Coordinates of C-alpha atoms and ligand atoms in Angstrom, one line a residue:
M1 CA -62.7 110.7 -47.1
E2 CA -63.7 111.5 -50.7
W3 CA -59.8 111.0 -51.6
V4 CA -59.9 107.5 -49.4
D5 CA -63.0 106.5 -51.2
E6 CA -61.6 107.2 -54.8
V7 CA -58.4 105.3 -54.0
A8 CA -60.5 102.4 -52.6
S9 CA -62.7 102.5 -55.7
R10 CA -59.6 102.2 -57.8
T11 CA -57.6 99.8 -55.8
R12 CA -60.7 97.6 -54.9
P13 CA -59.4 96.1 -51.3
D14 CA -61.6 94.0 -49.4
S15 CA -61.8 96.2 -46.5
V16 CA -60.5 99.7 -45.2
V17 CA -59.0 100.5 -42.0
W18 CA -58.3 103.9 -40.5
C19 CA -55.4 103.5 -38.2
D20 CA -55.5 105.3 -34.9
G21 CA -51.8 104.9 -34.0
S22 CA -52.6 103.5 -30.5
E23 CA -50.6 100.7 -28.7
Q24 CA -53.3 98.5 -28.9
E25 CA -53.7 98.8 -32.7
Y26 CA -49.9 98.2 -33.1
R27 CA -50.1 94.8 -30.7
I28 CA -53.0 93.8 -33.2
F29 CA -51.0 94.6 -36.3
V30 CA -47.9 92.8 -34.9
D31 CA -50.0 89.7 -34.2
Q32 CA -51.3 89.5 -37.6
M33 CA -48.0 89.9 -39.2
L34 CA -46.4 87.2 -37.0
K35 CA -49.2 85.1 -38.1
E36 CA -48.8 85.7 -41.7
G37 CA -44.9 85.4 -41.1
T38 CA -44.0 88.8 -42.4
L39 CA -42.6 89.4 -38.8
I40 CA -40.6 86.9 -36.7
E41 CA -40.4 87.3 -33.1
L42 CA -37.0 87.7 -31.5
D43 CA -36.2 86.5 -27.9
Q44 CA -38.6 88.5 -25.9
K45 CA -36.5 88.2 -22.6
R46 CA -33.5 89.9 -24.3
Y47 CA -35.5 91.9 -26.8
P48 CA -38.6 92.8 -25.6
N49 CA -41.1 93.7 -28.3
C50 CA -38.5 93.5 -31.0
Y51 CA -38.9 91.5 -34.2
L52 CA -37.4 90.6 -37.4
H53 CA -38.7 91.3 -41.0
R54 CA -37.2 89.8 -44.2
S55 CA -37.8 91.7 -47.2
D56 CA -38.3 90.3 -50.8
P57 CA -34.6 89.6 -51.6
D58 CA -35.1 91.9 -54.8
D59 CA -36.3 94.8 -52.6
V60 CA -33.6 95.8 -50.1
A61 CA -32.5 99.3 -51.2
R62 CA -33.9 102.8 -52.7
T63 CA -34.3 102.0 -56.4
E64 CA -33.3 105.5 -58.0
A65 CA -33.9 104.0 -61.6
S66 CA -37.7 103.9 -60.7
T67 CA -38.1 107.3 -58.8
F68 CA -39.8 110.1 -60.8
I69 CA -40.4 113.9 -60.4
C70 CA -43.7 114.2 -62.3
T71 CA -44.5 117.8 -63.5
P72 CA -45.6 119.5 -66.8
E73 CA -42.2 120.5 -68.0
R74 CA -39.0 118.5 -67.7
A75 CA -37.1 121.5 -66.9
D76 CA -38.9 121.7 -63.5
A77 CA -37.2 118.2 -62.4
G78 CA -33.7 119.2 -63.8
P79 CA -30.8 116.8 -64.9
N80 CA -30.8 115.7 -61.3
N81 CA -33.9 113.7 -61.2
N82 CA -36.0 111.1 -63.7
W83 CA -38.9 112.9 -65.0
M84 CA -42.3 112.0 -66.6
N85 CA -45.3 114.3 -67.7
N86 CA -47.6 114.3 -64.5
R87 CA -50.6 113.5 -66.5
E88 CA -49.1 110.5 -68.4
A89 CA -47.4 109.6 -65.0
E90 CA -50.9 109.7 -63.3
N91 CA -52.3 107.6 -66.0
L92 CA -49.8 105.0 -66.0
L93 CA -49.9 104.4 -62.5
W94 CA -53.4 104.4 -62.0
R95 CA -53.6 101.6 -64.7
I96 CA -50.9 99.8 -62.4
F97 CA -52.8 100.4 -59.3
D98 CA -56.0 99.4 -60.7
G99 CA -57.6 96.5 -58.6
C100 CA -54.2 96.1 -56.8
M101 CA -55.6 95.6 -53.6
A102 CA -58.2 93.0 -54.2
G103 CA -58.2 90.3 -51.6
R104 CA -56.3 92.5 -49.4
T105 CA -56.9 95.1 -46.5
M106 CA -56.2 98.9 -47.3
Y107 CA -54.8 101.0 -44.5
V108 CA -55.2 104.9 -44.1
A109 CA -52.4 106.1 -42.1
P110 CA -52.4 109.7 -41.1
Y111 CA -48.9 111.1 -39.9
L112 CA -47.7 114.2 -38.8
L113 CA -44.1 115.6 -39.6
G114 CA -42.7 117.9 -36.9
P115 CA -44.2 118.4 -33.3
S116 CA -48.0 119.0 -33.4
N117 CA -47.7 122.5 -31.8
S118 CA -45.0 123.6 -34.3
P119 CA -45.8 126.2 -37.0
Y120 CA -43.8 124.1 -39.3
C121 CA -45.5 120.7 -38.8
Q122 CA -46.9 119.0 -42.0
V123 CA -49.7 116.6 -42.2
G124 CA -49.7 113.5 -44.5
V125 CA -51.7 110.6 -45.2
E126 CA -50.4 107.5 -46.6
I127 CA -52.6 104.7 -47.9
T128 CA -51.1 101.6 -48.1
D129 CA -51.8 97.7 -48.3
S130 CA -48.4 96.8 -46.5
L131 CA -48.6 96.3 -42.5
Y132 CA -44.8 96.7 -42.5
V133 CA -45.2 100.2 -43.5
V134 CA -48.0 100.9 -41.3
I135 CA -46.0 99.8 -38.2
S136 CA -42.9 101.4 -39.5
L137 CA -44.7 104.7 -40.1
R138 CA -46.1 104.4 -36.5
I139 CA -42.5 104.3 -35.1
M140 CA -41.2 106.9 -37.6
T141 CA -43.7 109.7 -37.4
R142 CA -46.6 110.8 -35.0
M143 CA -48.8 108.6 -36.7
G144 CA -52.8 108.1 -36.1
A145 CA -55.6 110.3 -34.4
I146 CA -53.2 113.1 -33.6
A147 CA -52.8 113.8 -37.4
L148 CA -56.4 113.4 -38.1
E149 CA -57.1 116.0 -35.3
R150 CA -54.9 118.5 -37.0
L151 CA -56.5 118.0 -40.5
K152 CA -60.1 119.4 -38.7
D153 CA -59.2 122.9 -39.5
R154 CA -57.5 122.5 -42.9
D155 CA -57.4 120.4 -45.8
Q156 CA -53.7 120.6 -46.4
F157 CA -51.9 117.3 -46.6
V158 CA -49.5 115.4 -48.7
R159 CA -51.3 112.3 -50.2
G160 CA -49.5 109.1 -50.3
I161 CA -50.6 106.0 -52.1
H162 CA -48.7 102.8 -51.8
S163 CA -49.0 99.2 -52.8
I164 CA -46.9 96.0 -52.4
G165 CA -48.4 95.5 -55.8
T166 CA -47.2 92.2 -57.4
M167 CA -43.4 93.1 -56.5
N168 CA -42.7 93.3 -60.3
H169 CA -39.4 94.9 -60.4
S170 CA -39.8 96.0 -63.9
L171 CA -43.2 97.8 -63.1
R172 CA -41.7 99.6 -59.8
Y173 CA -42.3 103.0 -59.8
V174 CA -42.1 105.9 -56.8
C175 CA -43.4 108.9 -58.3
H176 CA -43.8 112.4 -56.7
F177 CA -46.2 115.2 -58.0
P178 CA -45.1 118.4 -56.3
N179 CA -47.7 120.4 -57.8
T180 CA -50.6 118.5 -56.3
K181 CA -48.5 117.1 -53.4
L182 CA -48.9 113.6 -54.3
I183 CA -46.8 110.5 -54.2
M184 CA -47.7 107.2 -55.7
S185 CA -45.4 104.1 -55.0
I186 CA -46.0 100.5 -55.9
N187 CA -44.1 97.1 -56.4
S188 CA -41.6 98.0 -53.6
N189 CA -41.9 97.6 -49.6
Y190 CA -38.6 98.8 -48.9
G191 CA -38.0 102.1 -46.5
G192 CA -37.0 104.9 -48.7
N193 CA -39.6 103.6 -51.4
A194 CA -42.5 102.6 -49.4
L195 CA -42.3 104.7 -46.4
L196 CA -43.7 107.8 -48.0
S197 CA -43.2 110.1 -45.1
K198 CA -39.6 109.6 -45.2
K199 CA -37.5 110.7 -48.4
S200 CA -40.7 111.3 -50.6
H201 CA -42.6 113.7 -48.2
S202 CA -39.9 115.0 -46.0
L203 CA -37.5 115.7 -48.8
R204 CA -38.7 115.5 -52.3
I205 CA -42.3 117.1 -51.8
A206 CA -41.2 119.4 -48.8
S207 CA -37.9 120.7 -50.7
V208 CA -40.4 122.2 -53.6
A209 CA -42.5 123.8 -51.0
A210 CA -39.3 125.1 -49.1
R211 CA -38.0 126.8 -52.1
E212 CA -41.3 128.6 -52.7
E213 CA -41.7 129.6 -49.0
G214 CA -38.2 130.4 -48.2
W215 CA -36.8 127.6 -46.1
L216 CA -34.9 124.4 -46.4
A217 CA -35.8 120.9 -46.4
E218 CA -32.6 119.0 -46.0
H219 CA -31.1 115.3 -46.0
M220 CA -29.5 116.5 -42.4
L221 CA -28.4 115.4 -38.8
I222 CA -29.0 117.9 -35.9
V223 CA -26.9 117.6 -32.7
G224 CA -26.4 120.0 -29.6
I225 CA -22.7 119.8 -28.4
E226 CA -22.5 120.8 -24.8
D227 CA -18.9 121.4 -23.5
G228 CA -17.4 121.5 -20.0
S229 CA -18.8 124.9 -19.3
G230 CA -22.5 123.9 -20.3
R231 CA -22.4 126.0 -23.3
L232 CA -24.5 124.3 -26.2
T233 CA -23.9 124.6 -29.6
Y234 CA -26.1 123.2 -32.3
L235 CA -24.7 121.4 -35.5
S236 CA -26.6 120.0 -38.5
G237 CA -24.6 117.9 -41.1
A238 CA -25.4 116.6 -44.8
F239 CA -23.7 113.2 -45.4
P240 CA -24.9 111.2 -48.3
S241 CA -26.9 108.1 -47.8
A242 CA -24.9 105.6 -45.4
S243 CA -22.0 107.9 -44.9
G244 CA -22.1 108.6 -41.3
K245 CA -25.0 111.0 -40.3
T246 CA -26.7 108.4 -37.6
N247 CA -23.4 107.7 -36.2
L248 CA -22.4 111.2 -35.7
A249 CA -25.8 112.0 -34.2
M250 CA -25.2 109.4 -31.9
L251 CA -21.7 110.1 -30.9
K252 CA -20.4 109.1 -27.6
P253 CA -17.4 111.2 -26.3
P254 CA -14.2 109.3 -26.1
P255 CA -12.6 109.1 -22.3
S256 CA -10.4 112.3 -22.9
L257 CA -13.4 114.5 -24.1
N258 CA -15.9 113.0 -21.5
D259 CA -16.5 116.4 -20.0
F260 CA -18.8 116.8 -23.5
K261 CA -22.2 115.8 -23.9
V262 CA -23.7 115.4 -27.4
W263 CA -27.6 115.6 -27.5
L264 CA -29.4 114.1 -30.3
L265 CA -32.2 116.0 -32.3
G266 CA -32.3 114.2 -35.6
D267 CA -30.1 111.7 -37.7
D268 CA -31.9 111.8 -41.4
I269 CA -33.7 115.0 -41.9
A270 CA -33.6 118.6 -41.0
W271 CA -36.2 121.3 -41.8
L272 CA -34.7 124.7 -41.5
H273 CA -36.5 127.8 -41.1
L274 CA -35.1 131.5 -40.9
S275 CA -35.9 133.3 -37.6
A276 CA -36.4 136.8 -36.7
D277 CA -33.1 136.8 -35.3
G278 CA -31.5 136.0 -38.7
R279 CA -30.5 132.5 -37.4
L280 CA -31.5 129.1 -39.0
Y281 CA -33.5 127.1 -36.7
A282 CA -33.7 123.3 -37.0
I283 CA -36.4 121.0 -36.5
N284 CA -36.4 116.9 -36.9
P285 CA -39.8 116.1 -38.9
E286 CA -39.5 112.4 -37.5
V287 CA -39.7 110.6 -34.4
G288 CA -37.7 107.5 -35.4
F289 CA -34.7 106.1 -36.7
F290 CA -34.3 104.0 -39.7
C291 CA -30.8 103.4 -39.6
V292 CA -27.9 101.2 -40.8
A293 CA -27.0 97.9 -39.1
S294 CA -23.6 97.2 -40.7
N295 CA -20.6 98.1 -38.5
S296 CA -23.0 99.1 -35.7
S297 CA -21.3 97.6 -32.3
A298 CA -20.7 98.7 -28.7
K299 CA -17.2 99.8 -29.9
T300 CA -18.7 102.1 -32.8
N301 CA -21.9 103.2 -31.5
P302 CA -22.8 102.2 -28.1
N303 CA -25.9 104.5 -27.5
L304 CA -27.3 102.9 -30.6
M305 CA -26.8 99.5 -29.1
E306 CA -28.7 100.5 -26.1
A307 CA -31.6 101.9 -28.2
I308 CA -32.1 98.6 -30.3
R309 CA -32.8 96.5 -27.2
K310 CA -36.6 97.2 -27.1
N311 CA -39.4 98.1 -29.4
T312 CA -37.1 97.7 -32.6
I313 CA -37.8 96.1 -36.2
F314 CA -34.7 94.7 -37.5
T315 CA -35.0 94.4 -41.5
N316 CA -32.8 91.8 -43.1
V317 CA -30.2 91.1 -40.5
G318 CA -29.4 87.4 -39.6
L319 CA -30.8 85.4 -36.8
T320 CA -29.0 83.1 -34.4
A321 CA -30.4 79.9 -32.8
E322 CA -31.2 81.9 -29.5
R323 CA -33.5 84.2 -31.6
T324 CA -31.3 87.3 -31.3
P325 CA -30.4 89.5 -34.2
W326 CA -27.0 89.1 -36.0
W327 CA -24.9 91.5 -38.2
D328 CA -21.3 91.7 -39.4
A329 CA -20.3 93.6 -36.1
Q330 CA -21.7 91.1 -33.6
P331 CA -19.4 88.6 -31.6
P332 CA -19.2 85.1 -33.4
A333 CA -22.6 83.2 -33.0
A334 CA -23.1 79.6 -33.7
S335 CA -25.8 78.5 -36.4
V336 CA -26.9 81.6 -37.9
L337 CA -29.6 82.0 -40.6
D338 CA -28.9 84.7 -43.2
W339 CA -31.2 87.6 -44.0
R340 CA -32.9 85.3 -46.3
G341 CA -33.5 82.8 -43.9
R342 CA -31.0 80.3 -45.2
T343 CA -28.1 78.3 -43.2
W344 CA -25.2 80.8 -43.1
H345 CA -21.7 79.6 -43.0
P346 CA -18.9 81.7 -41.5
G347 CA -16.7 83.2 -44.4
G348 CA -19.7 83.0 -46.8
A349 CA -21.4 86.0 -48.1
T350 CA -22.5 88.5 -45.2
A351 CA -25.4 87.1 -43.0
A352 CA -27.0 90.5 -42.8
H353 CA -27.7 92.4 -46.0
P354 CA -25.2 95.2 -46.3
N355 CA -28.2 97.6 -46.1
S356 CA -29.9 96.0 -43.2
R357 CA -31.6 98.4 -41.0
F358 CA -33.0 99.1 -37.5
T359 CA -36.3 100.9 -37.0
I360 CA -36.3 102.3 -33.4
P361 CA -38.4 105.1 -31.6
I362 CA -36.5 108.1 -31.1
R363 CA -37.5 108.3 -27.5
R364 CA -35.4 105.0 -26.9
Y365 CA -32.4 107.1 -27.4
P366 CA -30.5 107.6 -24.3
M367 CA -29.1 111.2 -25.1
L368 CA -32.0 112.6 -26.8
S369 CA -32.3 116.4 -26.6
P370 CA -34.5 117.8 -24.1
K371 CA -35.2 120.5 -27.2
S372 CA -36.2 117.5 -29.7
D373 CA -39.7 118.7 -29.3
D374 CA -39.0 122.2 -29.4
P375 CA -42.0 123.7 -32.0
H376 CA -39.4 126.3 -33.1
G377 CA -36.2 123.8 -33.2
V378 CA -32.9 124.7 -32.4
P379 CA -30.6 127.7 -33.6
V380 CA -27.9 125.8 -36.0
S381 CA -24.4 127.5 -35.5
A382 CA -22.5 125.3 -38.1
I383 CA -23.5 123.3 -41.2
L384 CA -21.3 120.4 -41.8
F385 CA -21.0 118.8 -45.4
G386 CA -19.5 115.2 -45.4
G387 CA -18.4 113.1 -48.3
R388 CA -17.1 109.5 -48.2
R389 CA -13.9 110.1 -49.6
S390 CA -10.9 107.5 -49.5
E391 CA -8.4 110.2 -51.1
L392 CA -7.8 113.9 -51.4
V393 CA -10.5 115.6 -49.2
P394 CA -9.0 116.3 -45.8
L395 CA -10.4 115.6 -42.4
V396 CA -12.1 119.0 -41.8
Y397 CA -11.9 122.5 -43.6
E398 CA -14.0 125.6 -43.4
A399 CA -15.8 127.7 -46.0
S400 CA -14.5 131.2 -45.9
S401 CA -18.0 132.6 -46.6
W402 CA -21.9 131.5 -47.1
E403 CA -21.3 131.5 -50.8
H404 CA -18.1 129.7 -50.6
G405 CA -19.9 127.2 -48.3
V406 CA -22.6 126.5 -51.2
L407 CA -20.1 125.7 -53.4
V408 CA -18.2 123.3 -50.9
G409 CA -21.7 121.7 -50.9
A410 CA -22.3 121.7 -54.5
M411 CA -18.8 119.7 -54.9
M412 CA -19.7 117.0 -52.8
K413 CA -18.8 113.4 -53.9
V414 CA -19.6 110.0 -52.4
E415 CA -18.3 106.5 -53.0
T416 CA -21.7 104.8 -53.4
T417 CA -23.0 102.5 -50.8
A418 CA -25.5 99.8 -50.4
A419 CA -28.5 102.3 -49.5
A420 CA -29.3 102.4 -53.2
D421 CA -29.7 99.8 -55.9
G422 CA -26.3 99.7 -58.0
T423 CA -22.5 99.4 -57.9
V424 CA -21.0 100.1 -54.5
G425 CA -18.0 102.2 -54.2
R426 CA -18.2 104.2 -57.5
L427 CA -17.7 107.8 -57.1
R428 CA -20.4 110.2 -57.9
E429 CA -21.7 113.8 -57.3
D430 CA -24.0 114.1 -54.6
P431 CA -24.3 117.8 -53.9
M432 CA -25.5 118.6 -50.4
A433 CA -26.2 114.9 -50.1
M434 CA -29.4 115.5 -52.0
M435 CA -28.9 114.4 -55.3
P436 CA -31.5 111.7 -55.0
F437 CA -33.9 113.8 -52.9
C438 CA -34.2 117.1 -54.3
G439 CA -37.6 117.4 -55.8
Y440 CA -36.7 120.0 -58.5
D441 CA -33.7 121.1 -60.7
M442 CA -30.8 121.6 -58.5
G443 CA -29.6 124.7 -60.4
A444 CA -32.6 126.4 -59.0
Y445 CA -31.6 124.6 -55.6
F446 CA -28.2 126.0 -55.6
Q447 CA -29.7 129.5 -55.9
H448 CA -32.3 128.9 -53.4
W449 CA -29.1 128.3 -51.1
L450 CA -27.5 131.4 -52.1
D451 CA -30.3 133.7 -51.6
F452 CA -30.0 133.1 -47.9
S453 CA -27.1 135.2 -47.5
R454 CA -29.3 138.4 -48.6
K455 CA -32.0 137.5 -45.9
S456 CA -29.5 137.3 -43.1
K457 CA -26.1 138.2 -41.9
N458 CA -26.4 135.7 -39.1
L459 CA -26.2 132.5 -41.1
P460 CA -24.4 129.3 -39.6
R461 CA -20.7 128.7 -40.9
I462 CA -20.1 125.9 -43.3
F463 CA -17.7 123.1 -42.9
H464 CA -16.6 120.0 -44.8
V465 CA -15.6 116.9 -43.0
N466 CA -14.5 113.6 -44.2
W467 CA -14.0 110.7 -41.9
F468 CA -13.2 108.0 -44.5
R469 CA -9.7 108.7 -45.8
R470 CA -7.9 105.3 -46.3
G471 CA -4.1 104.7 -46.3
K472 CA -2.1 102.6 -48.7
D473 CA -2.7 99.5 -46.6
G474 CA -6.5 100.2 -47.4
R475 CA -7.4 101.0 -43.9
F476 CA -9.1 104.0 -42.5
V477 CA -6.7 106.6 -41.3
W478 CA -9.0 108.5 -39.1
P479 CA -10.4 106.4 -36.2
G480 CA -14.0 107.8 -36.7
Y481 CA -17.1 107.4 -34.5
G482 CA -16.4 108.8 -31.1
E483 CA -13.2 110.3 -32.0
N484 CA -14.8 112.5 -34.5
L485 CA -16.1 114.8 -31.6
R486 CA -12.3 116.1 -31.8
V487 CA -13.2 117.5 -35.1
L488 CA -16.5 118.9 -33.9
K489 CA -14.7 120.6 -30.8
W490 CA -12.6 122.5 -33.3
I491 CA -15.7 123.4 -35.3
V492 CA -17.6 124.6 -32.1
G493 CA -14.4 126.5 -31.3
R494 CA -14.5 128.3 -34.7
V495 CA -17.9 129.4 -34.4
N496 CA -17.6 130.8 -31.0
G497 CA -14.1 132.6 -32.2
E498 CA -11.8 130.4 -30.2
A499 CA -9.9 127.8 -32.6
E500 CA -7.0 128.8 -34.8
A501 CA -7.1 128.1 -38.7
V502 CA -4.7 128.3 -41.3
E503 CA -6.1 129.5 -44.8
T504 CA -5.5 127.6 -47.8
P505 CA -6.9 127.8 -51.3
I506 CA -9.9 125.4 -50.6
G507 CA -10.7 126.9 -47.1
N508 CA -9.7 127.2 -43.5
L509 CA -7.7 124.2 -41.9
P510 CA -6.9 123.5 -38.2
A511 CA -3.9 125.3 -37.5
P512 CA -0.9 123.0 -36.1
G513 CA -2.0 122.0 -32.4
S514 CA -5.5 123.2 -32.6
L515 CA -7.2 120.0 -33.1
D516 CA -7.5 118.3 -29.7
L517 CA -5.6 114.9 -30.2
K518 CA -4.7 114.3 -26.4
G519 CA -5.1 110.5 -25.8
L520 CA -5.4 109.5 -29.4
D521 CA -2.6 107.1 -30.5
L522 CA -2.3 107.9 -34.3
P523 CA 0.6 106.6 -36.6
K524 CA 3.1 108.9 -37.3
G525 CA 2.4 111.5 -40.1
A526 CA -1.3 110.3 -40.2
I527 CA -2.6 113.9 -38.9
E528 CA -0.5 115.7 -41.5
E529 CA -1.9 113.5 -44.2
L530 CA -5.5 114.0 -43.0
L531 CA -5.0 117.8 -43.2
Y532 CA -2.8 118.0 -46.3
V533 CA -4.2 120.3 -49.3
D534 CA -3.0 118.5 -52.3
R535 CA -3.1 121.5 -54.9
E536 CA -2.5 119.2 -58.1
G537 CA -5.2 116.8 -57.0
W538 CA -7.5 119.7 -55.8
L539 CA -7.0 121.2 -59.4
K540 CA -8.1 117.9 -61.1
E541 CA -11.0 117.3 -58.5
V542 CA -12.5 121.0 -58.8
S543 CA -12.2 121.0 -62.6
S544 CA -14.2 117.7 -62.7
F545 CA -17.2 119.7 -61.8
E546 CA -17.3 122.0 -64.7
K547 CA -19.0 119.1 -66.9
F548 CA -21.3 118.3 -64.1
F549 CA -22.3 122.1 -63.4
K550 CA -23.0 122.7 -67.1
T551 CA -25.6 120.0 -67.0
F552 CA -27.9 122.5 -65.2
G553 CA -27.4 125.2 -68.0
D554 CA -28.8 128.7 -67.3
R555 CA -30.3 127.5 -63.9
F556 CA -27.1 127.1 -62.5
P557 CA -26.4 130.6 -60.5
K558 CA -23.7 133.0 -62.0
A559 CA -22.7 133.6 -58.6
L560 CA -21.6 130.1 -58.0
W561 CA -19.6 130.0 -61.3
Q562 CA -18.0 133.3 -59.7
E563 CA -17.0 131.1 -56.7
Y564 CA -15.9 128.2 -58.6
W565 CA -13.7 130.2 -60.9
N566 CA -12.1 132.0 -57.7
L567 CA -11.4 128.6 -56.2
I568 CA -9.5 127.7 -59.4
A569 CA -7.8 130.9 -59.6
R570 CA -6.6 130.4 -55.9
L571 CA -5.7 126.8 -56.5
Q572 CA -3.3 128.0 -59.3
S573 CA -1.8 130.9 -57.9
Ligands
LIG601 P1 -28.7 106.8 -44.0 O1 -29.5 106.4 -43.3 O2 -28.4 105.8 -45.3 O3 -29.0 108.2 -44.7 O4 -27.1 106.9 -43.5 P2 -26.4 107.8 -42.5 O5 -25.6 108.8 -43.1 O6 -27.0 108.1 -41.3 O7 -25.0 106.7 -42.0 P3 -24.5 105.8 -40.9 O8 -24.4 106.8 -39.6 O9 -25.6 104.6 -40.7 O10 -23.2 105.3 -41.4 C1 -23.2 104.4 -42.4 C2 -22.2 103.3 -42.4 O11 -20.9 104.1 -42.1 C3 -22.3 102.4 -41.1 O12 -21.7 101.1 -41.7 C4 -21.4 103.1 -40.2 O13 -20.7 102.1 -39.4 C5 -20.1 103.8 -41.0 N1 -19.5 105.0 -40.5 C6 -20.4 106.0 -39.7 N2 -19.3 106.8 -39.1 C7 -18.2 106.6 -39.3 C8 -16.8 106.9 -39.1 O14 -16.7 107.9 -38.4 N3 -15.8 106.2 -39.4 C9 -15.9 104.9 -40.2 N4 -14.9 104.5 -40.7 N5 -17.2 104.6 -40.8 C10 -18.2 105.3 -40.1
LIG602 C1 -31.2 106.8 -47.0 O1 -31.1 106.1 -48.1 O2 -30.6 108.0 -47.1 C2 -31.8 106.1 -46.0 C3 -32.5 105.3 -45.9 O3 -31.7 107.0 -45.1 S1 -34.2 105.5 -46.7 O4 -35.3 105.6 -45.9 O5 -34.3 104.4 -47.8 O6 -34.1 106.8 -47.8
LIG603 MN1 -30.7 108.9 -45.2

């Protein structure tokens, strides 16, 4: 309460509202937004309790250039983060926050990350003047009274201060102070910049604590794969932003593999703790999805299409005359307004913004794992790293050891997507899909990963997958989506000692015939292309990482350099 008073005295709102997270309160907030025009009601018969939100056209994605880690020493943030001195940053930010809520209401939204009865549960409090943030937090986290309850016997919580400010792009800041567990964000109202529970708390602040306390806070999906015999194998997977986590977590088996069930636990963030049995157990701190609209259809993701029919906030999609949401993968519609509310003409720029998103309560999801609320989480048997790579990188390969797997994760690259500001399709490094989200020096982060092999002999196996290879015609070679289960089946087979592999310099690939391709009509030569290891190409690829790894200086682990030189030697031999 002292802290809330202090923030109020600096930002000077007209009133302060403490959020209880109730249904009734949600209705009041939604009604208020409908009146203000920050939400648009969709056809309530076809989309009950669903609304459209249009953001400021200049505020549609994470802005990495305005995201900072603020610590006493630059070295704490590493070359992977923008850095500001913590004291200077706080002074600067308080000057921008000064009086910024005048004429507005300040909302205090306490939230939990993780099940309330979990030893890994964390409390955060976000102060904000944005109702869009408040209603999103209520979908994405366990928000309200339940979190205050938890604070009764402790004062440990992550403090988040957010304001829409004036939306002045040049004064936009998303600043993280890991040492005091404080986040300050102003002049953006976009998901990853403004919902401070998400990347800011769950990853940037949590990753620093995770290193100190010996666990992992990762940009990962979590799924349980149940095969025909009822055996469950849990996988987690780190793919860069807009590169397939949600879609893999929501996978619907193709007809030829319909004896499988895929249970969802999480689609974006996983906290992993080592248990007494030496296994890594994963929980999803969130209880909602903030997921990509583009390409989502009954064909690519039928389970998602079912989930969005109720209680969903659509951000920056198009709107049909029937007041239904509309985006690229929807059947053609007459008279559509684009995401900015302007008349859309077929063939013009996309009606929905490429980074348009759905915010959905996880309980809407038809194949939610019965373990999704388990306080200890689920034991992970395999960790998948995945790139978005049109060339070179095969459909799947397995690392030969934990250490080799850490190198595989460290050597991830992605063709950039619309999830962050900047050019789309530029190839850049994104180790473990954490480049934008690791709250400290990634050299130390790699060491933290390596350290797990000293603590346990029972760690998950590590794999790399790539659904995004393109042929000479520019089209995807692999059908992706539900068909990805064929690759997961091989991975499940590997961890259970059933599937065959061939050794190659980069790792173990499926032996001929060991990938289940029954009922899949791939063009001739496609699977050979997808599983080909081009030594020359790989030598170039691996060599390109030397410069990147050197940016971490002494903090880059010696053992990882050793893995690196071993890989180069294997490729040259
Ligand atoms: P964030 O929420 O930004 O972290 O993204 P994400 O990793 O959850 O990605 P998501 O599953 O939303 O997929 C992003 C885009 O890639 C969407 O347009 C998907 O339709 C597309 N996509 C996902 N899986 C596949 C696949 O297997 N093949 C192809 N071709 N596209 C895919
Ligand atoms: C991502 O960019 O990885 C997302 C969306 O999942 S955001 O919440 O903006 O981080
Ligand atoms: Mn993400």
